[in-house]
CSV table of C-alpha atoms in Angstrom, one decimal:
chain,number,residue,atom,x,y,z
J,1,MET,CA,91.0,104.8,141.8
J,2,GLY,CA,92.0,107.8,143.8
J,3,THR,CA,90.4,110.5,145.9
J,4,ASP,CA,90.9,113.7,143.9
J,5,TYR,CA,89.7,112.3,140.5
J,6,ASN,CA,86.5,110.9,139.3
J,7,ALA,CA,87.2,107.3,138.4
J,8,VAL,CA,85.4,104.0,137.6
J,9,PRO,CA,86.3,100.4,138.0
J,10,THR,CA,87.0,98.0,135.1
J,11,VAL,CA,84.0,97.5,133.0
J,12,HIS,CA,82.8,94.0,132.4
J,13,PHE,CA,81.9,93.6,128.7
J,14,LYS,CA,81.8,90.9,126.1
J,15,ALA,CA,85.3,91.0,124.6
J,16,PRO,CA,85.5,90.5,120.8
J,17,GLU,CA,86.8,87.2,119.5
J,18,ILE,CA,90.4,87.6,118.5
J,19,LYS,CA,90.1,86.2,115.0
J,20,PHE,CA,93.4,87.1,113.4
J,21,THR,CA,96.8,86.6,115.1
J,22,LYS,CA,99.1,85.4,112.3
J,23,LEU,CA,101.1,87.3,109.7
J,24,PHE,CA,99.3,88.3,106.6
J,25,ILE,CA,101.6,87.6,103.5
J,26,ASP,CA,100.6,87.2,99.9
J,27,GLY,CA,96.9,87.1,100.7
J,28,HIS,CA,97.1,84.4,103.5
J,29,PHE,CA,97.5,84.2,107.2
J,30,VAL,CA,100.6,82.3,108.0
J,31,ASP,CA,102.8,81.5,111.0
J,32,SER,CA,106.1,83.2,111.4
J,33,VAL,CA,109.1,81.3,109.9
J,34,SER,CA,110.5,80.9,113.4
J,35,GLY,CA,107.2,79.9,114.9
J,36,LYS,CA,107.7,82.5,117.6
J,37,THR,CA,104.8,84.5,119.1
J,38,PHE,CA,104.5,87.3,121.5
J,39,GLU,CA,101.8,88.6,123.9
J,40,THR,CA,99.7,91.6,123.2
J,41,ILE,CA,98.6,93.2,126.5
J,42,ASP,CA,95.4,94.8,127.8
J,43,PRO,CA,96.6,98.0,129.4
J,44,ARG,CA,93.5,98.1,131.6
J,45,THR,CA,94.7,95.1,133.5
J,46,GLY,CA,98.3,94.3,132.4
J,47,GLU,CA,97.1,90.9,131.3
J,48,ALA,CA,97.5,89.2,128.0
J,49,ILE,CA,94.8,89.5,125.3
J,50,ALA,CA,96.3,87.0,122.8
J,51,ARG,CA,99.5,85.6,121.4
J,52,VAL,CA,100.5,87.1,118.0
J,53,SER,CA,103.0,85.7,115.5
J,54,GLU,CA,106.4,87.4,115.8
J,55,GLY,CA,107.7,88.3,112.4
J,56,ASP,CA,111.5,88.7,111.8
J,57,LYS,CA,113.8,89.4,109.0
J,58,GLU,CA,112.9,86.1,107.2
J,59,ASP,CA,109.2,87.0,107.3
J,60,ILE,CA,109.9,90.6,106.1
J,61,ASP,CA,111.8,89.0,103.2
J,62,LEU,CA,108.8,86.9,102.3
J,63,ALA,CA,106.4,89.8,102.5
J,64,VAL,CA,108.6,92.1,100.4
J,65,LYS,CA,109.0,89.4,97.8
J,66,ALA,CA,105.2,89.1,97.6
J,67,ALA,CA,104.8,92.8,97.4
J,68,ARG,CA,107.5,93.0,94.7
J,69,ARG,CA,105.8,90.3,92.6
J,70,ALA,CA,102.5,92.1,92.9
J,71,PHE,CA,104.1,95.3,91.8
J,72,ASP,CA,106.3,94.1,89.0
J,73,HIS,CA,103.8,91.5,87.6
J,74,GLY,CA,100.5,92.0,89.2
J,75,LYS,CA,97.4,93.9,88.1
J,76,TRP,CA,97.1,96.5,91.0
J,77,PRO,CA,99.6,99.1,89.5
J,78,ARG,CA,98.3,98.4,86.0
J,79,MET,CA,94.6,98.7,87.0
J,80,SER,CA,92.7,101.8,86.1
J,81,GLY,CA,92.4,104.4,88.8
J,82,VAL,CA,88.6,103.9,88.6
J,83,GLU,CA,88.9,100.2,89.4
J,84,ARG,CA,91.4,100.8,92.2
J,85,GLY,CA,89.0,103.4,93.6
J,86,ARG,CA,86.0,101.0,93.4
J,87,ILE,CA,87.9,98.4,95.4
J,88,MET,CA,89.0,101.0,98.0
J,89,MET,CA,85.4,102.1,98.3
J,90,LYS,CA,84.4,98.5,99.0
J,91,LEU,CA,87.0,98.3,101.8
J,92,ALA,CA,85.6,101.5,103.3
J,93,ASP,CA,82.1,99.9,103.3
J,94,LEU,CA,83.5,96.8,105.1
J,95,ILE,CA,85.1,99.0,107.7
J,96,ASP,CA,81.8,100.7,108.3
J,97,GLU,CA,80.1,97.3,108.7
J,98,ASN,CA,82.7,96.2,111.3
J,99,VAL,CA,83.1,99.5,113.2
J,100,GLU,CA,82.2,98.2,116.6
J,101,GLU,CA,84.5,95.2,116.5
J,102,LEU,CA,87.4,97.4,115.2
J,103,ALA,CA,86.9,100.0,117.9
J,104,LYS,CA,86.9,97.3,120.6
J,105,LEU,CA,90.2,95.9,119.3
J,106,ASP,CA,91.9,99.3,119.6
J,107,SER,CA,90.4,99.9,123.0
J,108,LEU,CA,91.7,96.5,124.2
J,109,ASP,CA,95.1,96.9,122.6
J,110,ALA,CA,95.8,100.6,123.2
J,111,GLY,CA,93.5,101.7,126.0
J,112,LYS,CA,91.7,104.1,123.7
J,113,LEU,CA,88.2,105.3,124.5
J,114,PHE,CA,85.7,102.9,122.9
J,115,GLY,CA,83.1,105.6,122.3
J,116,MET,CA,85.6,107.8,120.5
J,117,GLY,CA,86.9,105.0,118.4
J,118,LYS,CA,83.4,104.0,117.4
J,119,ILE,CA,82.3,107.5,116.5
J,120,ILE,CA,85.5,109.1,115.3
J,121,ASP,CA,88.6,107.0,114.7
J,122,ILE,CA,87.2,104.0,112.8
J,123,PRO,CA,84.8,106.1,110.7
J,124,HIS,CA,87.7,108.4,109.8
J,125,CYS,CA,89.5,105.3,108.4
J,126,ALA,CA,86.7,104.7,106.0
J,127,SER,CA,86.6,108.4,105.2
J,128,LEU,CA,90.3,108.5,104.3
J,129,LEU,CA,89.8,105.5,102.0
J,130,ARG,CA,87.0,107.2,100.2
J,131,TYR,CA,88.9,110.5,99.9
J,132,TYR,CA,91.9,108.8,98.2
J,133,ALA,CA,89.6,106.4,96.2
J,134,GLY,CA,88.2,109.6,94.6
J,135,ALA,CA,91.8,110.7,93.7
J,136,ALA,CA,92.9,107.4,92.2
J,137,ASP,CA,91.7,108.2,88.7
J,138,LYS,CA,92.9,111.9,88.9
J,139,ILE,CA,96.7,111.2,88.9
J,140,HIS,CA,98.0,113.2,85.9
J,141,GLY,CA,101.3,114.5,84.6
J,142,GLU,CA,101.9,117.6,82.6
J,143,THR,CA,102.6,118.6,79.0
J,144,LEU,CA,105.9,120.5,78.8
J,145,LYS,CA,106.7,123.3,76.4
J,146,MET,CA,110.3,122.6,75.4
J,147,ALA,CA,112.8,125.3,74.3
J,148,ARG,CA,114.1,123.0,71.5
J,149,GLU,CA,112.3,121.1,68.8
J,150,PHE,CA,111.0,118.4,71.1
J,151,GLN,CA,107.8,117.6,72.8
J,152,ALA,CA,107.6,116.2,76.3
J,153,TYR,CA,105.3,115.2,79.0
J,154,THR,CA,105.5,113.8,82.6
J,155,LEU,CA,104.0,110.6,83.9
J,156,LYS,CA,103.1,110.1,87.6
J,157,GLU,CA,103.8,106.5,88.4
J,158,PRO,CA,103.6,104.6,91.7
J,159,VAL,CA,106.9,104.6,93.7
J,160,GLY,CA,106.9,100.8,94.0
J,161,VAL,CA,107.0,98.6,97.1
J,162,VAL,CA,106.4,100.7,100.3
J,163,GLY,CA,107.2,99.8,103.8
J,164,HIS,CA,104.8,101.4,106.4
J,165,ILE,CA,105.8,101.4,110.0
J,166,ILE,CA,102.8,102.3,112.2
J,167,PRO,CA,102.7,103.8,115.7
J,168,TRP,CA,100.6,102.5,118.6
J,169,ASN,CA,98.8,105.6,119.7
J,170,TYR,CA,96.3,105.7,116.8
J,171,PRO,CA,96.7,102.2,115.3
J,172,SER,CA,93.8,102.4,112.9
J,173,THR,CA,94.0,106.1,111.9
J,174,MET,CA,97.7,105.9,111.2
J,175,PHE,CA,97.3,102.7,109.3
J,176,PHE,CA,95.0,104.4,106.8
J,177,PHE,CA,97.0,107.7,106.8
J,178,LYS,CA,99.6,105.6,105.0
J,179,VAL,CA,97.8,102.8,103.3
J,180,SER,CA,95.0,104.9,101.6
J,181,PRO,CA,97.2,107.2,99.4
J,182,ALA,CA,99.6,104.4,98.7
J,183,LEU,CA,96.8,102.2,97.4
J,184,ALA,CA,95.4,105.0,95.3
J,185,ALA,CA,98.8,105.6,93.8
J,186,GLY,CA,99.1,101.9,92.8
J,187,CYS,CA,101.8,100.9,95.2
J,188,THR,CA,102.2,97.5,96.9
J,189,MET,CA,103.2,97.4,100.6
J,190,VAL,CA,104.4,95.7,103.7
J,191,ILE,CA,103.0,97.1,106.9
J,192,LYS,CA,104.7,96.7,110.3
J,193,PRO,CA,102.2,97.7,113.0
J,194,ALA,CA,103.5,98.6,116.5
J,195,GLU,CA,104.0,95.5,118.7
J,196,GLN,CA,101.7,97.0,121.3
J,197,THR,CA,98.8,97.2,118.9
J,198,PRO,CA,98.8,94.5,116.2
J,199,LEU,CA,95.2,93.3,116.3
J,200,SER,CA,93.3,95.9,114.2
J,201,ALA,CA,96.0,95.8,111.5
J,202,LEU,CA,95.5,92.1,111.0
J,203,PHE,CA,91.7,92.6,110.9
J,204,TYR,CA,92.1,95.3,108.2
J,205,ALA,CA,94.3,92.8,106.2
J,206,GLN,CA,91.4,90.4,106.1
J,207,LEU,CA,88.9,93.1,105.1
J,208,ALA,CA,91.3,94.2,102.3
J,209,LYS,CA,91.3,90.7,100.8
J,210,GLN,CA,87.5,90.5,101.2
J,211,ALA,CA,87.2,93.9,99.3
J,212,GLY,CA,89.1,92.5,96.4
J,213,ILE,CA,92.6,93.9,96.9
J,214,PRO,CA,94.9,91.4,95.0
J,215,ASP,CA,97.2,89.0,96.9
J,216,GLY,CA,100.6,90.5,97.7
J,217,VAL,CA,99.4,94.2,97.5
J,218,LEU,CA,98.9,94.6,101.2
J,219,ASN,CA,101.0,92.5,103.6
J,220,VAL,CA,101.1,92.8,107.4
J,221,VAL,CA,104.0,91.6,109.4
J,222,THR,CA,103.6,91.9,113.2
J,223,GLY,CA,106.8,92.0,115.3
J,224,PHE,CA,109.3,94.3,117.0
J,225,GLY,CA,111.0,97.4,115.8
J,226,PRO,CA,114.7,96.3,116.2
J,227,THR,CA,114.0,93.1,114.2
J,228,ALA,CA,111.0,93.4,111.8
J,229,GLY,CA,111.1,97.2,111.6
J,230,ALA,CA,114.8,97.3,111.0
J,231,ALA,CA,114.7,94.6,108.4
J,232,LEU,CA,111.9,96.5,106.5
J,233,SER,CA,113.8,99.9,106.7
J,234,SER,CA,117.1,98.3,105.3
J,235,HIS,CA,115.5,96.0,102.7
J,236,MET,CA,117.1,96.4,99.3
J,237,ASP,CA,113.8,95.7,97.5
J,238,VAL,CA,111.7,98.3,99.3
J,239,ASP,CA,111.4,101.5,97.4
J,240,LYS,CA,110.1,103.8,100.1
J,241,ILE,CA,109.6,103.8,103.9
J,242,SER,CA,106.9,105.8,105.6
J,243,PHE,CA,107.4,106.0,109.3
J,244,THR,CA,105.5,107.5,112.2
J,245,GLY,CA,107.0,107.4,115.7
J,246,SER,CA,109.7,108.9,117.8
J,247,THR,CA,112.4,111.2,116.5
J,248,GLU,CA,115.1,108.8,117.8
J,249,VAL,CA,113.7,105.8,115.9
J,250,GLY,CA,113.1,108.0,112.9
J,251,ARG,CA,116.8,108.8,112.7
J,252,GLN,CA,117.6,105.1,112.7
J,253,VAL,CA,115.1,104.5,109.9
J,254,MET,CA,116.8,107.2,107.8
J,255,VAL,CA,120.3,105.7,108.4
J,256,ALA,CA,119.0,102.2,107.5
J,257,ALA,CA,117.5,103.6,104.3
J,258,ALA,CA,120.6,105.5,103.4
J,259,ASN,CA,122.9,102.5,104.0
J,260,SER,CA,120.8,100.2,101.9
J,261,ASN,CA,119.4,101.3,98.5
J,262,LEU,CA,118.9,105.1,99.3
J,263,LYS,CA,115.1,104.5,99.3
J,264,THR,CA,113.0,107.6,99.8
J,265,VAL,CA,111.8,108.2,103.4
J,266,SER,CA,109.0,110.2,104.9
J,267,LEU,CA,108.9,110.7,108.7
J,268,GLU,CA,106.2,112.0,111.0
J,269,LEU,CA,108.0,112.2,114.4
J,270,GLY,CA,107.8,113.8,117.8
J,271,GLY,CA,106.3,117.0,119.0
J,272,LYS,CA,106.3,119.4,121.9
J,273,SER,CA,103.5,121.6,120.7
J,274,PRO,CA,102.8,125.1,122.2
J,275,LEU,CA,99.4,126.4,123.0
J,276,ILE,CA,99.5,130.2,123.4
J,277,ILE,CA,96.6,131.9,125.2
J,278,PHE,CA,96.3,135.7,125.1
J,279,ASP,CA,94.7,138.0,127.6
J,280,ASP,CA,91.6,138.6,125.5
J,281,ALA,CA,90.6,134.9,125.5
J,282,ASP,CA,87.5,133.6,127.2
J,283,VAL,CA,89.3,131.9,130.2
J,284,ASP,CA,86.7,129.1,130.6
J,285,LYS,CA,86.9,128.2,126.9
J,286,ALA,CA,90.7,128.4,126.9
J,287,VAL,CA,90.9,126.1,129.9
J,288,ASP,CA,88.6,123.5,128.1
J,289,LEU,CA,90.7,123.8,125.0
J,290,ALA,CA,94.0,123.4,126.9
J,291,CYS,CA,92.9,120.4,128.9
J,292,MET,CA,91.6,118.7,125.7
J,293,ALA,CA,94.8,119.5,123.9
J,294,ILE,CA,96.9,117.5,126.4
J,295,PHE,CA,94.6,115.0,128.1
J,296,VAL,CA,92.8,113.6,125.1
J,297,ASN,CA,94.0,110.1,124.3
J,298,LYS,CA,95.9,110.2,127.7
J,299,GLY,CA,98.4,112.6,126.1
J,300,GLU,CA,99.5,109.9,123.7
J,301,ILE,CA,99.3,112.0,120.6
J,302,CYS,CA,102.2,113.6,118.7
J,303,VAL,CA,100.5,117.1,118.5
J,304,ALA,CA,99.5,117.2,122.2
J,305,GLY,CA,99.5,120.8,123.5
J,306,SER,CA,102.0,119.9,126.2
J,307,ARG,CA,103.4,123.5,126.6
J,308,VAL,CA,100.8,126.0,127.5
J,309,TYR,CA,101.8,129.7,127.5
J,310,VAL,CA,99.3,132.1,129.2
J,311,GLN,CA,99.6,135.8,129.1
J,312,GLU,CA,100.1,137.4,132.5
J,313,GLY,CA,96.7,139.2,132.7
J,314,ILE,CA,94.7,136.0,133.0
J,315,TYR,CA,97.4,133.6,134.2
J,316,ASP,CA,96.3,133.3,137.8
J,317,GLU,CA,92.7,132.7,136.9
J,318,PHE,CA,93.7,130.2,134.3
J,319,VAL,CA,95.9,128.3,136.8
J,320,LYS,CA,93.0,128.0,139.2
J,321,LYS,CA,90.4,126.9,136.7
J,322,SER,CA,92.9,124.4,135.0
J,323,ALA,CA,93.4,122.6,138.3
J,324,GLU,CA,89.6,122.4,138.8
J,325,LYS,CA,89.1,121.0,135.3
J,326,ALA,CA,91.9,118.5,135.6
J,327,LYS,CA,90.5,117.2,138.9
J,328,SER,CA,87.1,116.7,137.2
J,329,TRP,CA,88.6,114.7,134.3
J,330,THR,CA,87.3,111.2,134.6
J,331,VAL,CA,90.0,108.5,134.5
J,332,GLY,CA,89.1,104.8,134.1
J,333,ASP,CA,88.1,102.0,131.9
J,334,PRO,CA,87.9,103.1,128.3
J,335,PHE,CA,84.8,101.0,127.7
J,336,ASP,CA,82.8,103.1,130.2
J,337,PRO,CA,81.0,106.0,128.3
J,338,LEU,CA,81.5,108.3,131.3
J,339,VAL,CA,85.3,108.1,131.2
J,340,ALA,CA,87.5,110.8,129.5
J,341,GLN,CA,90.9,109.1,129.9
J,342,GLY,CA,91.9,105.5,129.7
J,343,PRO,CA,95.2,103.8,130.6
J,344,GLN,CA,98.6,104.5,129.0
J,345,VAL,CA,99.3,102.0,126.3
J,346,ASP,CA,101.7,99.7,128.2
J,347,LYS,CA,104.0,99.4,131.2
J,348,ASN,CA,107.0,101.0,129.5
J,349,GLN,CA,105.0,104.1,128.6
J,350,PHE,CA,103.4,104.2,132.0
J,351,GLU,CA,106.8,104.2,133.7
J,352,LYS,CA,108.2,106.8,131.3
J,353,VAL,CA,105.4,109.3,132.1
J,354,LEU,CA,105.9,108.7,135.9
J,355,LYS,CA,109.6,109.2,135.4
J,356,TYR,CA,109.1,112.6,133.8
J,357,ILE,CA,106.7,113.6,136.5
J,358,ASP,CA,109.6,112.9,138.9
J,359,TYR,CA,111.9,115.0,136.7
J,360,GLY,CA,109.5,117.9,136.9
J,361,LYS,CA,109.6,117.8,140.7
J,362,LYS,CA,113.4,117.4,140.9
J,363,ASP,CA,114.0,120.2,138.3
J,364,GLY,CA,112.0,122.7,140.4
J,365,ALA,CA,108.6,122.9,138.8
J,366,THR,CA,105.5,123.1,141.0
J,367,LEU,CA,103.1,120.2,140.9
J,368,LEU,CA,99.7,121.9,140.7
J,369,THR,CA,97.6,118.8,140.4
J,370,GLY,CA,97.9,115.1,139.7
J,371,GLY,CA,101.3,113.4,139.4
J,372,LYS,CA,100.4,109.9,140.6
J,373,ALA,CA,99.4,106.5,139.3
J,374,LEU,CA,95.8,105.4,139.8
J,375,GLY,CA,94.5,102.0,140.9
J,376,ASP,CA,96.2,98.7,141.8
J,377,LYS,CA,96.2,97.3,138.3
J,378,GLY,CA,96.5,98.6,134.8
J,379,TYR,CA,98.4,101.7,133.6
J,380,TYR,CA,96.4,104.7,134.7
J,381,ILE,CA,97.9,108.1,135.6
J,382,GLU,CA,96.2,111.2,137.0
J,383,PRO,CA,96.0,114.2,134.7
J,384,THR,CA,99.0,116.3,135.7
J,385,ILE,CA,99.7,120.0,135.6
J,386,PHE,CA,103.0,121.7,136.5
J,387,THR,CA,103.5,125.4,137.0
J,388,ASP,CA,106.7,127.5,137.5
J,389,VAL,CA,108.1,125.6,134.5
J,390,LYS,CA,111.3,127.3,133.3
J,391,PHE,CA,111.9,127.0,129.6
J,392,VAL,CA,115.5,127.7,129.0
J,393,GLN,CA,117.2,125.4,126.5
J,394,GLU,CA,118.1,122.1,128.2
J,395,ASP,CA,116.8,123.4,131.6
J,396,MET,CA,113.7,121.5,132.5
J,397,ARG,CA,113.1,118.2,130.9
J,398,ILE,CA,109.4,118.4,131.1
J,399,ALA,CA,109.4,121.5,129.0
J,400,GLN,CA,111.9,120.2,126.4
J,401,ASP,CA,111.2,116.5,125.9
J,402,GLU,CA,108.2,114.7,124.4
J,403,ILE,CA,106.6,112.9,127.4
J,404,PHE,CA,103.6,111.4,125.4
J,405,GLY,CA,101.4,111.4,128.5
J,406,PRO,CA,98.8,113.5,130.4
J,407,VAL,CA,101.3,116.1,131.6
J,408,MET,CA,100.9,119.8,131.0
J,409,SER,CA,103.7,122.4,131.5
J,410,LEU,CA,102.1,125.7,132.3
J,411,MET,CA,104.0,128.9,131.7
J,412,LYS,CA,103.5,132.7,131.8
J,413,PHE,CA,104.4,135.3,129.2
J,414,LYS,CA,104.1,139.1,128.8
J,415,THR,CA,104.5,140.1,125.2
J,416,ILE,CA,103.7,138.7,121.7
J,417,GLU,CA,107.4,138.7,121.0
J,418,GLU,CA,108.1,136.6,124.1
J,419,ALA,CA,105.4,134.1,123.2
J,420,ILE,CA,106.7,133.6,119.7
J,421,GLU,CA,110.3,133.2,121.0
J,422,LYS,CA,109.2,130.6,123.6
J,423,ALA,CA,107.0,128.7,121.2
J,424,ASN,CA,109.9,128.3,118.7
J,425,ASN,CA,112.4,127.4,121.4
J,426,THR,CA,112.2,123.7,120.8
J,427,ARG,CA,113.8,121.1,118.5
J,428,TYR,CA,110.3,120.1,117.3
J,429,GLY,CA,107.9,121.8,115.0
J,430,LEU,CA,104.8,119.6,114.5
J,431,ALA,CA,101.8,121.8,115.6
J,432,ALA,CA,100.8,124.8,117.7
J,433,GLY,CA,97.6,126.5,118.9
J,434,VAL,CA,96.8,130.2,119.3
J,435,VAL,CA,93.8,131.5,121.4
J,436,THR,CA,92.9,135.1,120.8
J,437,LYS,CA,90.0,137.3,119.6
J,438,ASP,CA,92.5,139.6,117.8
J,439,ILE,CA,92.9,138.7,114.2
J,440,ASP,CA,96.1,140.7,113.9
J,441,ILE,CA,97.7,138.7,116.8
J,442,ALA,CA,96.4,135.5,115.3
J,443,ASN,CA,97.9,136.3,111.9
J,444,ARG,CA,101.2,137.5,113.3
J,445,VAL,CA,101.8,134.5,115.6
J,446,SER,CA,100.6,131.9,113.2
J,447,ARG,CA,103.0,133.3,110.5
J,448,SER,CA,105.9,133.3,113.0
J,449,ILE,CA,105.7,129.9,114.6
J,450,ARG,CA,107.8,127.2,112.9
J,451,ALA,CA,105.4,124.3,112.9
J,452,GLY,CA,103.5,122.3,110.3
J,453,SER,CA,100.0,122.9,111.6
J,454,ILE,CA,98.7,126.0,113.4
J,455,TRP,CA,95.2,125.9,115.0
J,456,ILE,CA,93.6,129.3,115.9
J,457,ASN,CA,90.9,129.1,118.6
J,458,CYS,CA,90.7,125.3,118.1
J,459,TYR,CA,92.8,122.2,118.4
J,460,PHE,CA,93.1,118.8,116.8
J,461,ALA,CA,91.3,120.3,113.7
J,462,PHE,CA,92.3,117.6,111.3
J,463,ASP,CA,90.7,117.1,107.9
J,464,ASN,CA,91.3,114.7,105.0
J,465,ASP,CA,92.0,117.7,102.7
J,466,ALA,CA,94.5,119.4,105.2
J,467,PRO,CA,98.1,118.2,104.9
J,468,PHE,CA,99.7,117.2,108.2
J,469,GLY,CA,103.4,117.0,108.9
J,470,GLY,CA,106.2,118.7,110.8
J,471,PHE,CA,109.1,121.1,110.6
J,472,LYS,CA,112.6,120.6,112.2
J,473,MET,CA,113.0,117.4,114.2
J,474,SER,CA,109.3,116.6,113.8
J,475,GLY,CA,110.1,115.1,110.4
J,476,PHE,CA,109.3,115.7,106.8
J,477,GLY,CA,106.6,114.6,104.3
J,478,LYS,CA,102.9,115.1,104.7
J,479,ASP,CA,100.0,112.8,105.6
J,480,MET,CA,96.5,113.6,104.4
J,481,GLY,CA,95.6,115.9,101.5
J,482,MET,CA,96.9,115.6,98.0
J,483,ASP,CA,100.4,116.1,99.4
J,484,ALA,CA,100.3,112.6,100.9
J,485,LEU,CA,99.4,111.1,97.5
J,486,ASP,CA,102.6,112.7,96.0
J,487,LYS,CA,104.7,110.8,98.5
J,488,TYR,CA,103.8,107.6,96.8
J,489,LEU,CA,104.4,108.8,93.2
J,490,LYS,CA,107.4,109.2,91.0
J,491,SER,CA,107.6,111.7,88.1
J,492,LYS,CA,109.0,110.4,84.8
J,493,THR,CA,109.8,112.7,81.9
J,494,VAL,CA,109.2,111.4,78.4
J,495,VAL,CA,110.7,113.4,75.4
J,496,THR,CA,110.2,112.9,71.6
J,497,PRO,CA,111.3,115.0,68.7
J,498,ILE,CA,108.7,117.1,66.9
J,499,TYR,CA,110.2,116.6,63.5
J,500,ASN,CA,112.3,113.8,62.0
J,501,SER,CA,115.2,113.3,64.4
J,502,PRO,CA,118.7,113.9,63.0
J,503,TRP,CA,119.9,111.2,65.4
J,504,LEU,CA,117.9,108.4,63.9
């Protein structure tokens, strides 16, 4: 699959049995009302894995009605936090028992590395459930000291029926980013997984039922964004939408929510995250960090370090070593343990990345390495680095737009002030990285960058307890941490008179 890159052919392995392909509504797998199905595609080959039920507005209606019944009349919101937590713990155990099959499904559907899924992604799902299971019985309001002769307290109550719209780049992780705190809060929900990656979501639905989550609490409707996703966003009986995806679609979700019942919305959207490397950095370590920040998960990650700024004193050495590192990056079948980068998720994303590589060439950037498709089947792209990237507002598209692929834009800077200015010169604000041995520089730069997560001498340093979410056009609302639990709660104030009320 190419001469400049280490690559391997497609691995022959025993594919998992695709057990669940229908919609999951009110505790049962059912066909879509229309009877329509769609293909989910293996990005390694471009061939179909299975046909999955295609949900539409009518199916969303049925799922929302089930979730509404479960919320208004069911036991999940009325169950003690201890009992909800116990069931969530059981679900986490079931995920651990099925980790290999779940990792295979995400590798087949999304082209994700099987080894990473088995060791990191799927275990993290179970970890998220356990984290929020521990919080389910610790949801408390406050006692208020009133200025008048009244006493008052606040109640924290579940927001109601939640619509979760899940992206395709981390289908399992993002599923539980949203589902775990919503379950702990006592919400019921309808989940619309990405059409590119529906298989693991349906498997999780079955595990949820097996764990003892009551019927109607967790519903999964597979289908397309303009139909199923739009119907969920605009549904009058949905109380909240939690969306992760592109900024463009996030805007549409907000409009749909506003034009329906003014439901609350939380959005985790695009990013064009800067990684700033100062002269005092260890160049070899900085190169490793920079390549990991953009090439991990084939660049299909919202916080990818796609803009790399290197101070002029080490810039030339960094350029040389980055090219060497990229050329040694093994591209191939995600089931091979020697591979570092699998295929892009689908043909559309594959073509989008190649289009942006062409933009980089046409706009005057220098192609340092990569820049081509690999192989005669599947959606593989060489790790790509551009230098001489000009970052003036609306100048080079590869520096401004979220490509969501293995494409690094490498730029030089002189001063701290210049680095800060360039880092903030974007419509996004999801994450940023700073590489330096100087604590004063680290503190100054991290305080100055407008982004939701700042990683110093590390990258992708996620943790259950660390809230994650963006500034500016990267959205609002947090995943993970106790901040995420708050998204699924409403605060109610209850007031009573201390003495006999003169109004009674």
